[in-house]
Amino acid sequence: MAARLRMTGVHKSYGPTAALRGVDLELLAGEVHAIVGENGAGKSTLMKVLSGAERPDAGGVTLDGTDFRPAGPQAARRRGVVMVYQELAVCPDLTVEANVLLGQESARGGFLQRAADRERVRTVLGELGHPEIDPRAPVAGLSPAGRQVVEIARALLTDVRVLVLDEPTSALTQEDAARLFDLVRRLKGRGVTVVYISHFFEEIEAVADRFTVLRDGRAVATGAVGAVPREKIIELMVGRSVAEQYPRTEHAIGGPVLELAALSGDPLPAGASLTLRRGEILGIAGLVGSGRTELLRAVYGLDPVRSGAVTVGGRVTSRATPAARIAQGLGMLSEDRKNEGLLLEMSIADNVTLSRLGRGFLSRAGLAASVAGVLARVGVKCRDQAQAVGELSGGNQQKVALGRLFHQRADVLLLDEPTKGVDVGSKAEIYRQIGAAAAAGRAVIVVSSYLPELFGVCDTLAVMCRGRLTAPRPVRDWTPEAVIAAATGAG
């Protein structure tokens, strides 16, 4: 099979920080190539170079045998190289048609060819297997999966040769993810090279032909998917042997610390009840939109409570503000770290200390030492604690958000998708920290869409379906099939 794109000795630095250190990469025509690596390994920088968003400091890139040095993403797009970012770049107030055609409208004699363009959009949506999407519909009304289809449709209006998908399933349901995999296979059948970036080995094994591992800005291994054991790939990613994907810390379960009695929100949850005990790690499974996030938000005081009772430490306080919940010892990790969980333009230190600044005069030295301890505990890779959080990789941003709860000394941790966008090595460290929190007597609720995570980390498990929560049971009493049945209303 012929090489579609070849990178040779690509270097890229930002000041004293070397993001890429002589990367070699070969992509074949009509293959799905997975790029894997820890957060900060250089994946994002490499893809920015590939898509024209960054210029390499050294090294060469060829596309179908000719020199490829695009001046920017539009120039790369004209050559057939398109990137679909994890944070989708759509204009929600415009129609599907306008988004797909953006910058690619047809004109004749100075007039836009609207009818012809609409037909072009309908055709490409049909090719993607989504003829039900109306070109005239506003993008704001589409699901995350629908918005992703719009981005890919925009790419297919050009003669796309290389399509880069960055964490494409991060906001998708299982059903939508399966449809995406079918779409990737169809694109491969058309001869398109698909670069697939994901932290989930199940996805890579389902769709990719080959993989390349990045570590510390270098490509350290390339191979055929399925030919190299998963454990070996993880070892290549982190540079060491990872004994356990789901490390467990021994912890004892004590008395109740948080109790919910028929808690109802607006509109979700719907009469949720549970008892969370000191030292317990309780997992909540369910489909996207089932009400898991709304449950945590209602408990934390972010969303209104219509009825029911919340008891913290023996005290009933059904309705409270987030500030009051923090004072009671609750801490929440939002699944939406960019818009809600972090202040991206502020420093790491500011983000870590926001929920517990103390009283009276602040000691800069004391705060700096406290923040340094937290960053070391959760393993944040950064220049220093004055660096803006928005400059960090997604996984390191997640660690900062988690670190804030440890700095806050929260007694009850409400964790919504705690490993979202985090590499496998960092996931193991986060699981270790959750276990350590439980061993220290803290109580933890983990909301996750990833069943192996819930089965590997939690003591008890409950399932939410249409806002209703099953009674928590020990994890050993569940099977993945039983969880799915309960989540879909079939069990």
Short mmCIF file of C-alpha atoms in Angstrom, two decimals:
data_model
loop_
_atom_site.label_atom_id
_atom_site.label_comp_id
_atom_site.label_asym_id
_atom_site.label_seq_id
_atom_site.Cartn_x
_atom_site.Cartn_y
_atom_site.Cartn_z
CA MET A 1 0.00 0.00 0.00
CA ALA A 2 1.37 3.43 -1.00
CA ALA A 3 2.36 6.08 1.53
CA ARG A 4 -0.20 8.86 1.61
CA LEU A 5 1.68 11.13 4.03
CA ARG A 6 5.22 10.91 5.40
CA MET A 7 6.79 12.97 8.20
CA THR A 8 10.55 12.82 8.67
CA GLY A 9 12.48 14.22 11.62
CA VAL A 10 9.79 16.74 12.63
CA HIS A 11 10.78 19.08 15.48
CA LYS A 12 8.66 21.71 17.22
CA SER A 13 9.50 23.76 20.32
CA TYR A 14 7.69 26.45 22.27
CA GLY A 15 10.42 28.49 23.90
CA PRO A 16 12.51 26.09 25.98
CA THR A 17 9.87 23.34 25.80
CA ALA A 18 10.43 20.74 23.08
CA ALA A 19 7.04 19.32 22.07
CA LEU A 20 8.29 17.21 19.14
CA ARG A 21 11.80 15.76 19.00
CA GLY A 22 12.38 14.35 15.53
CA VAL A 23 9.15 12.47 14.84
CA ASP A 24 8.92 10.06 11.91
CA LEU A 25 5.43 9.01 10.81
CA GLU A 26 4.10 7.23 7.75
CA LEU A 27 0.40 7.10 6.90
CA LEU A 28 -0.85 4.76 4.18
CA ALA A 29 -3.63 5.45 1.70
CA GLY A 30 -6.94 3.97 2.80
CA GLU A 31 -5.88 3.01 6.34
CA VAL A 32 -7.08 3.94 9.81
CA HIS A 33 -4.01 4.87 11.83
CA ALA A 34 -4.30 5.32 15.60
CA ILE A 35 -2.04 7.78 17.43
CA VAL A 36 -1.69 6.91 21.11
CA GLY A 37 0.31 8.39 23.95
CA GLU A 38 0.09 10.04 27.34
CA ASN A 39 -1.15 13.60 27.72
CA GLY A 40 1.77 15.86 26.87
CA ALA A 41 3.42 13.23 24.65
CA GLY A 42 3.12 15.48 21.59
CA LYS A 43 -0.04 14.14 19.91
CA SER A 44 -1.80 17.52 19.68
CA THR A 45 1.31 19.32 18.41
CA LEU A 46 1.94 16.65 15.81
CA MET A 47 -1.62 16.91 14.52
CA LYS A 48 -1.41 20.71 14.46
CA VAL A 49 1.66 20.41 12.25
CA LEU A 50 -0.14 17.89 10.07
CA SER A 51 -3.25 20.08 9.71
CA GLY A 52 -1.35 23.32 9.04
CA ALA A 53 -2.15 25.00 12.39
CA GLU A 54 1.57 24.99 13.30
CA ARG A 55 4.77 25.14 11.24
CA PRO A 56 7.53 22.69 12.20
CA ASP A 57 10.90 24.07 13.27
CA ALA A 58 12.69 21.34 11.35
CA GLY A 59 11.92 18.19 9.39
CA GLY A 60 9.99 17.43 6.25
CA VAL A 61 6.44 16.41 5.33
CA THR A 62 5.27 15.00 2.01
CA LEU A 63 1.72 14.32 0.80
CA ASP A 64 1.34 11.80 -2.00
CA GLY A 65 5.00 12.26 -2.80
CA THR A 66 5.05 16.07 -3.00
CA ASP A 67 6.26 18.62 -0.44
CA PHE A 68 3.60 19.58 2.10
CA ARG A 69 4.15 22.85 3.97
CA PRO A 70 0.72 24.50 4.31
CA ALA A 71 0.60 28.13 5.44
CA GLY A 72 -2.44 27.38 7.60
CA PRO A 73 -5.45 25.07 8.09
CA GLN A 74 -7.23 26.42 4.99
CA ALA A 75 -4.19 25.72 2.84
CA ALA A 76 -4.00 22.20 4.32
CA ARG A 77 -7.71 21.71 3.64
CA ARG A 78 -7.19 22.68 0.00
CA ARG A 79 -4.57 19.94 -0.22
CA GLY A 80 -7.04 17.47 1.32
CA VAL A 81 -5.85 17.34 4.95
CA VAL A 82 -8.61 18.13 7.46
CA MET A 83 -8.73 17.90 11.26
CA VAL A 84 -11.87 17.50 13.35
CA TYR A 85 -11.01 18.62 16.88
CA GLN A 86 -12.45 17.18 20.10
CA GLU A 87 -13.94 20.64 20.77
CA LEU A 88 -16.04 20.90 17.60
CA ALA A 89 -15.60 24.12 15.60
CA VAL A 90 -19.16 24.68 14.46
CA CYS A 91 -21.26 27.84 14.42
CA PRO A 92 -24.37 26.83 16.42
CA ASP A 93 -26.48 29.81 15.30
CA LEU A 94 -26.01 28.97 11.61
CA THR A 95 -27.74 26.21 9.67
CA VAL A 96 -26.24 22.85 8.84
CA GLU A 97 -25.91 24.00 5.25
CA ALA A 98 -24.07 27.19 6.18
CA ASN A 99 -21.68 25.27 8.44
CA VAL A 100 -20.87 22.62 5.86
CA LEU A 101 -20.34 25.18 3.10
CA LEU A 102 -18.39 27.68 5.20
CA GLY A 103 -15.71 29.07 2.88
CA GLN A 104 -16.68 26.62 0.11
CA GLU A 105 -19.79 28.26 -1.36
CA SER A 106 -20.37 28.10 -5.12
CA ALA A 107 -20.78 31.33 -7.07
CA ARG A 108 -21.50 32.21 -10.67
CA GLY A 109 -21.43 35.72 -12.04
CA GLY A 110 -21.12 37.09 -8.52
CA PHE A 111 -24.21 35.23 -7.23
CA LEU A 112 -24.28 32.33 -4.79
CA GLN A 113 -25.66 29.08 -6.19
CA ARG A 114 -27.84 28.26 -3.20
CA ALA A 115 -29.91 25.46 -4.77
CA ALA A 116 -26.85 23.68 -6.12
CA ASP A 117 -25.03 24.09 -2.82
CA ARG A 118 -27.95 22.69 -0.85
CA GLU A 119 -27.96 19.65 -3.11
CA ARG A 120 -24.19 19.24 -2.52
CA VAL A 121 -24.84 19.24 1.21
CA ARG A 122 -27.70 16.73 0.93
CA THR A 123 -25.50 14.46 -1.16
CA VAL A 124 -22.60 14.46 1.28
CA LEU A 125 -24.90 13.91 4.28
CA GLY A 126 -26.35 10.93 2.44
CA GLU A 127 -22.87 9.57 1.75
CA LEU A 128 -22.17 9.79 5.49
CA GLY A 129 -25.30 7.77 6.25
CA HIS A 130 -27.24 10.70 7.75
CA PRO A 131 -29.85 11.76 5.18
CA GLU A 132 -32.20 12.60 8.07
CA ILE A 133 -30.20 15.74 8.91
CA ASP A 134 -31.98 18.73 7.34
CA PRO A 135 -29.51 21.19 5.71
CA ARG A 136 -31.83 24.04 6.76
CA ALA A 137 -31.87 23.07 10.45
CA PRO A 138 -29.84 25.14 12.94
CA VAL A 139 -26.77 23.32 14.24
CA ALA A 140 -27.71 24.35 17.80
CA GLY A 141 -30.56 21.81 17.67
CA LEU A 142 -28.33 18.85 16.76
CA SER A 143 -26.91 16.27 19.14
CA PRO A 144 -23.12 16.13 19.64
CA ALA A 145 -23.04 13.26 17.14
CA GLY A 146 -24.97 15.35 14.60
CA ARG A 147 -22.56 18.25 15.02
CA GLN A 148 -19.67 15.90 14.44
CA VAL A 149 -21.28 14.70 11.20
CA VAL A 150 -21.51 18.36 10.10
CA GLU A 151 -17.77 18.80 10.65
CA ILE A 152 -16.95 15.63 8.70
CA ALA A 153 -19.38 16.62 5.93
CA ARG A 154 -17.48 19.91 5.59
CA ALA A 155 -14.29 17.90 5.11
CA LEU A 156 -15.86 15.68 2.46
CA LEU A 157 -16.90 18.67 0.33
CA THR A 158 -13.21 18.91 -0.48
CA ASP A 159 -11.11 16.15 -1.97
CA VAL A 160 -10.21 14.89 1.49
CA ARG A 161 -7.20 12.60 1.59
CA VAL A 162 -6.29 12.66 5.28
CA LEU A 163 -8.96 13.10 7.97
CA VAL A 164 -7.80 13.53 11.57
CA LEU A 165 -10.32 12.67 14.32
CA ASP A 166 -9.28 13.84 17.80
CA GLU A 167 -11.07 11.93 20.61
CA PRO A 168 -14.16 11.67 18.38
CA THR A 169 -16.36 9.70 20.82
CA SER A 170 -15.80 11.88 23.91
CA ALA A 171 -19.33 13.34 23.76
CA LEU A 172 -21.13 10.44 22.02
CA THR A 173 -23.50 7.76 23.21
CA GLN A 174 -22.57 4.12 22.57
CA GLU A 175 -25.04 4.00 19.68
CA ASP A 176 -23.61 7.14 18.09
CA ALA A 177 -20.07 5.84 18.59
CA ALA A 178 -20.99 2.64 16.73
CA ARG A 179 -22.36 4.74 13.85
CA LEU A 180 -19.14 6.74 13.83
CA PHE A 181 -17.11 3.53 13.53
CA ASP A 182 -19.23 2.53 10.52
CA LEU A 183 -18.58 5.94 8.99
CA VAL A 184 -14.83 5.59 9.53
CA ARG A 185 -14.91 2.22 7.76
CA ARG A 186 -16.80 3.73 4.82
CA LEU A 187 -14.26 6.54 4.51
CA LYS A 188 -11.46 3.97 4.57
CA GLY A 189 -13.24 2.10 1.78
CA ARG A 190 -13.17 5.29 -0.30
CA GLY A 191 -9.39 5.46 0.09
CA VAL A 192 -9.37 8.19 2.74
CA THR A 193 -6.60 7.96 5.34
CA VAL A 194 -8.10 8.39 8.81
CA VAL A 195 -5.90 9.38 11.74
CA TYR A 196 -7.69 8.32 14.92
CA ILE A 197 -6.63 9.73 18.30
CA SER A 198 -8.14 8.02 21.33
CA HIS A 199 -7.36 6.92 24.88
CA PHE A 200 -9.73 3.94 24.55
CA PHE A 201 -8.10 0.73 23.36
CA GLU A 202 -11.49 -0.83 22.65
CA GLU A 203 -12.11 1.84 20.01
CA ILE A 204 -8.66 1.51 18.48
CA GLU A 205 -9.04 -2.26 18.25
CA ALA A 206 -12.47 -1.83 16.63
CA VAL A 207 -11.48 0.55 13.82
CA ALA A 208 -7.71 0.98 13.40
CA ASP A 209 -5.32 -0.98 11.17
CA ARG A 210 -2.04 0.33 12.59
CA PHE A 211 -0.88 2.41 15.54
CA THR A 212 1.97 4.73 16.43
CA VAL A 213 2.99 5.43 20.02
CA LEU A 214 4.27 8.89 20.97
CA ARG A 215 6.26 9.42 24.16
CA ASP A 216 8.06 12.60 25.21
CA GLY A 217 7.77 14.08 21.72
CA ARG A 218 9.13 11.02 19.91
CA ALA A 219 7.52 8.21 17.91
CA VAL A 220 8.73 5.17 19.85
CA ALA A 221 6.81 2.36 18.13
CA THR A 222 4.58 1.55 15.16
CA GLY A 223 2.78 -1.70 14.56
CA ALA A 224 -0.33 -3.52 13.42
CA VAL A 225 -3.33 -3.35 15.74
CA GLY A 226 -3.85 -6.77 17.28
CA ALA A 227 -0.26 -7.87 16.73
CA VAL A 228 1.02 -6.17 19.90
CA PRO A 229 -0.56 -6.92 23.29
CA ARG A 230 -2.41 -4.04 24.92
CA GLU A 231 -0.17 -4.25 28.00
CA LYS A 232 2.91 -3.78 25.79
CA ILE A 233 1.41 -0.68 24.14
CA ILE A 234 0.68 0.81 27.56
CA GLU A 235 4.26 0.10 28.61
CA LEU A 236 5.52 1.86 25.45
CA MET A 237 3.27 4.85 26.19
CA VAL A 238 4.37 5.42 29.77
CA GLY A 239 7.96 4.18 29.48
CA ARG A 240 7.55 1.68 32.27
CA SER A 241 5.61 -1.42 33.18
CA VAL A 242 2.07 -0.70 34.36
CA ALA A 243 1.27 -3.50 36.77
CA GLU A 244 -2.39 -2.60 37.16
CA GLN A 245 -4.82 -0.65 35.04
CA TYR A 246 -7.17 -0.34 38.02
CA PRO A 247 -5.01 -0.13 41.14
CA ARG A 248 -6.97 -0.61 44.35
CA THR A 249 -6.11 0.75 47.78
CA GLU A 250 -7.45 -1.09 50.79
CA HIS A 251 -10.11 0.96 52.55
CA ALA A 252 -12.73 0.39 55.22
CA ILE A 253 -16.36 1.46 54.82
CA GLY A 254 -17.94 3.23 57.77
CA GLY A 255 -21.17 5.02 58.59
CA PRO A 256 -23.41 7.23 56.42
CA VAL A 257 -22.07 10.64 55.40
CA LEU A 258 -24.46 11.60 52.55
CA GLU A 259 -28.08 10.47 52.18
CA LEU A 260 -30.56 11.25 49.43
CA ALA A 261 -34.26 10.59 49.94
CA ALA A 262 -36.52 10.78 46.84
CA LEU A 263 -34.49 13.67 45.43
CA SER A 264 -36.10 15.29 42.38
CA GLY A 265 -34.73 18.08 40.22
CA ASP A 266 -36.05 20.11 37.32
CA PRO A 267 -36.62 17.88 35.39
CA LEU A 268 -34.03 15.31 36.54
CA PRO A 269 -33.33 13.38 38.71
CA ALA A 270 -36.69 11.78 39.47
CA GLY A 271 -36.96 10.55 43.06
CA ALA A 272 -33.36 9.37 43.51
CA SER A 273 -32.41 7.76 46.82
CA LEU A 274 -29.07 6.47 48.06
CA THR A 275 -26.84 6.27 51.11
CA LEU A 276 -23.13 7.03 50.70
CA ARG A 277 -20.90 5.86 53.52
CA ARG A 278 -17.54 7.07 54.73
CA GLY A 279 -14.72 5.32 52.88
CA GLU A 280 -17.06 4.10 50.11
CA ILE A 281 -16.54 4.49 46.35
CA LEU A 282 -20.00 4.40 44.78
CA GLY A 283 -20.29 4.28 40.99
CA ILE A 284 -23.25 5.53 38.96
CA ALA A 285 -23.70 4.12 35.46
CA GLY A 286 -26.23 5.09 32.82
CA LEU A 287 -26.65 6.42 29.32
CA VAL A 288 -25.81 9.99 28.38
CA GLY A 289 -28.86 12.10 29.29
CA SER A 290 -30.12 9.66 31.92
CA GLY A 291 -29.77 12.23 34.70
CA ARG A 292 -26.43 11.24 36.29
CA THR A 293 -24.90 14.69 35.92
CA GLU A 294 -28.12 16.37 37.02
CA LEU A 295 -28.10 14.26 40.18
CA LEU A 296 -24.64 15.50 41.19
CA ARG A 297 -25.50 19.07 40.28
CA ALA A 298 -28.67 18.97 42.40
CA VAL A 299 -26.78 17.57 45.38
CA TYR A 300 -24.08 20.22 45.01
CA GLY A 301 -26.55 23.09 44.71
CA LEU A 302 -25.89 23.94 41.06
CA ASP A 303 -29.35 22.85 39.87
CA PRO A 304 -32.71 23.43 41.60
CA VAL A 305 -34.24 20.76 43.86
CA ARG A 306 -38.01 20.36 43.49
CA SER A 307 -38.54 17.84 46.26
CA GLY A 308 -36.85 15.28 48.44
CA ALA A 309 -34.15 15.55 51.07
CA VAL A 310 -30.35 15.78 51.12
CA THR A 311 -28.68 14.87 54.41
CA VAL A 312 -25.00 15.68 54.93
CA GLY A 313 -23.35 14.48 58.12
CA GLY A 314 -26.72 13.91 59.78
CA ARG A 315 -28.03 17.39 58.94
CA VAL A 316 -30.92 17.77 56.46
CA THR A 317 -30.27 20.63 54.01
CA SER A 318 -32.26 19.90 50.90
CA ARG A 319 -31.59 23.22 49.18
CA ALA A 320 -28.19 24.86 49.45
CA THR A 321 -25.76 26.92 47.40
CA PRO A 322 -22.44 25.48 46.16
CA ALA A 323 -20.68 27.68 48.73
CA ALA A 324 -22.75 26.10 51.49
CA ARG A 325 -22.00 22.62 50.17
CA ILE A 326 -18.27 23.40 50.11
CA ALA A 327 -18.56 24.51 53.73
CA GLN A 328 -20.24 21.17 54.51
CA GLY A 329 -17.28 19.31 52.96
CA LEU A 330 -18.61 18.52 49.49
CA GLY A 331 -16.47 18.95 46.37
CA MET A 332 -17.53 18.45 42.76
CA LEU A 333 -15.56 17.68 39.60
CA SER A 334 -17.56 18.79 36.54
CA GLU A 335 -17.57 16.76 33.34
CA ASP A 336 -17.35 20.05 31.40
CA ARG A 337 -13.97 21.28 32.57
CA LYS A 338 -13.52 23.91 29.85
CA ASN A 339 -16.78 25.78 30.35
CA GLU A 340 -17.54 25.03 33.97
CA GLY A 341 -14.76 23.25 35.81
CA LEU A 342 -11.81 25.58 35.21
CA LEU A 343 -10.99 29.22 34.58
CA LEU A 344 -8.74 28.66 31.59
CA GLU A 345 -7.17 32.12 31.48
CA MET A 346 -6.19 32.01 35.15
CA SER A 347 -3.11 30.30 36.55
CA ILE A 348 -2.85 26.75 37.79
CA ALA A 349 -2.35 28.05 41.32
CA ASP A 350 -5.50 30.19 41.15
CA ASN A 351 -7.58 27.28 39.90
CA VAL A 352 -6.31 24.90 42.58
CA THR A 353 -6.97 27.32 45.45
CA LEU A 354 -10.30 28.86 44.37
CA SER A 355 -12.49 26.70 46.61
CA ARG A 356 -10.32 27.12 49.74
CA LEU A 357 -8.49 30.39 50.04
CA GLY A 358 -8.57 30.50 53.82
CA ARG A 359 -9.42 33.46 56.00
CA GLY A 360 -7.56 36.62 56.85
CA PHE A 361 -4.21 37.40 55.24
CA LEU A 362 -2.95 34.98 52.60
CA SER A 363 0.63 33.73 52.78
CA ARG A 364 1.98 33.55 49.23
CA ALA A 365 4.72 31.18 50.27
CA GLY A 366 2.26 28.97 52.13
CA LEU A 367 -0.16 28.87 49.20
CA ALA A 368 2.66 28.13 46.75
CA ALA A 369 3.88 25.23 48.90
CA SER A 370 0.36 23.87 49.25
CA VAL A 371 -0.26 24.07 45.50
CA ALA A 372 3.10 22.43 44.77
CA GLY A 373 2.14 19.53 47.01
CA VAL A 374 -1.18 19.07 45.23
CA LEU A 375 0.40 19.22 41.75
CA ALA A 376 2.98 16.64 42.75
CA ARG A 377 0.25 14.42 44.19
CA VAL A 378 -1.84 14.36 41.01
CA GLY A 379 1.14 14.49 38.62
CA VAL A 380 0.46 17.68 36.65
CA LYS A 381 3.03 18.38 33.90
CA CYS A 382 3.55 22.14 33.63
CA ARG A 383 6.20 24.87 33.44
CA ASP A 384 5.27 26.21 36.86
CA GLN A 385 2.13 26.93 38.87
CA ALA A 386 1.85 30.41 37.34
CA GLN A 387 1.15 28.92 33.91
CA ALA A 388 -2.37 29.47 32.55
CA VAL A 389 -4.51 26.34 32.80
CA GLY A 390 -5.68 26.82 29.22
CA GLU A 391 -2.14 26.13 27.99
CA LEU A 392 -2.12 22.61 29.46
CA SER A 393 -3.19 19.42 27.71
CA GLY A 394 -6.70 18.17 28.42
CA GLY A 395 -5.48 15.46 30.76
CA ASN A 396 -3.38 17.87 32.80
CA GLN A 397 -6.33 20.25 33.01
CA GLN A 398 -8.37 17.38 34.44
CA LYS A 399 -5.70 16.73 37.05
CA VAL A 400 -5.76 20.40 38.09
CA ALA A 401 -9.54 20.21 38.53
CA LEU A 402 -9.17 17.08 40.66
CA GLY A 403 -6.31 18.66 42.60
CA ARG A 404 -8.61 21.50 43.64
CA LEU A 405 -10.78 19.03 45.56
CA PHE A 406 -7.74 17.69 47.39
CA HIS A 407 -6.58 21.22 48.22
CA GLN A 408 -10.11 21.97 49.40
CA ARG A 409 -9.91 18.89 51.65
CA ALA A 410 -13.37 17.86 50.57
CA ASP A 411 -14.89 15.07 52.64
CA VAL A 412 -17.34 13.95 49.94
CA LEU A 413 -16.07 13.86 46.35
CA LEU A 414 -18.66 14.08 43.54
CA LEU A 415 -16.70 13.07 40.43
CA ASP A 416 -18.43 13.40 37.05
CA GLU A 417 -16.43 11.53 34.36
CA PRO A 418 -13.15 11.95 36.30
CA THR A 419 -10.90 10.43 33.60
CA LYS A 420 -12.47 12.09 30.56
CA GLY A 421 -9.72 12.86 28.04
CA VAL A 422 -7.01 11.35 30.26
CA ASP A 423 -4.35 8.91 29.04
CA VAL A 424 -4.09 5.39 30.38
CA GLY A 425 -1.09 6.04 32.61
CA SER A 426 -2.71 9.09 34.18
CA LYS A 427 -5.98 7.19 34.61
CA ALA A 428 -4.21 4.66 36.80
CA GLU A 429 -2.86 7.50 38.94
CA ILE A 430 -6.31 9.08 39.27
CA TYR A 431 -7.75 5.70 40.33
CA ARG A 432 -4.96 5.45 42.89
CA GLN A 433 -5.87 8.89 44.23
CA ILE A 434 -9.55 7.95 44.47
CA GLY A 435 -8.58 4.84 46.42
CA ALA A 436 -6.32 6.87 48.70
CA ALA A 437 -9.16 9.32 49.37
CA ALA A 438 -11.42 6.42 50.39
CA ALA A 439 -8.65 4.96 52.58
CA ALA A 440 -8.44 8.36 54.32
CA GLY A 441 -12.14 8.10 55.19
CA ARG A 442 -13.53 10.26 52.38
CA ALA A 443 -16.68 9.21 50.53
CA VAL A 444 -16.66 9.20 46.71
CA ILE A 445 -19.33 9.10 44.00
CA VAL A 446 -17.99 8.32 40.50
CA VAL A 447 -20.21 8.98 37.48
CA SER A 448 -18.75 7.30 34.39
CA SER A 449 -19.81 6.11 30.95
CA TYR A 450 -16.92 3.60 30.93
CA LEU A 451 -18.05 0.35 32.52
CA PRO A 452 -14.57 -1.20 33.00
CA GLU A 453 -13.69 1.87 35.09
CA LEU A 454 -16.71 1.45 37.35
CA PHE A 455 -16.14 -2.28 37.79
CA GLY A 456 -12.43 -1.78 38.40
CA VAL A 457 -12.60 1.06 40.92
CA CYS A 458 -15.92 1.09 42.78
CA ASP A 459 -17.21 -0.79 45.82
CA THR A 460 -20.89 -0.36 45.02
CA LEU A 461 -22.79 0.49 41.87
CA ALA A 462 -26.15 2.04 41.00
CA VAL A 463 -27.63 2.59 37.55
CA MET A 464 -29.68 5.57 36.36
CA CYS A 465 -32.36 5.36 33.68
CA ARG A 466 -34.57 8.32 32.74
CA GLY A 467 -33.75 10.06 35.99
CA ARG A 468 -34.51 7.09 38.23
CA LEU A 469 -31.75 5.42 40.23
CA THR A 470 -31.58 1.75 41.14
CA ALA A 471 -30.64 0.79 44.67
CA PRO A 472 -26.83 0.62 45.02
CA ARG A 473 -25.47 -2.93 45.20
CA PRO A 474 -21.96 -4.32 45.63
CA VAL A 475 -20.10 -4.34 42.32
CA ARG A 476 -19.67 -8.12 42.55
CA ASP A 477 -23.46 -8.47 42.31
CA TRP A 478 -23.53 -6.76 38.88
CA THR A 479 -22.52 -7.91 35.40
CA PRO A 480 -21.92 -5.57 32.44
CA GLU A 481 -25.00 -7.07 30.78
CA ALA A 482 -27.13 -6.35 33.84
CA VAL A 483 -25.88 -2.73 33.96
CA ILE A 484 -26.76 -2.18 30.29
CA ALA A 485 -30.17 -3.75 30.78
CA ALA A 486 -30.88 -1.47 33.73
CA ALA A 487 -29.56 1.59 31.86
CA THR A 488 -31.82 0.95 28.88
CA GLY A 489 -34.88 0.08 30.92
CA ALA A 490 -34.78 -3.56 29.87
CA GLY A 491 -33.77 -4.90 33.26
#
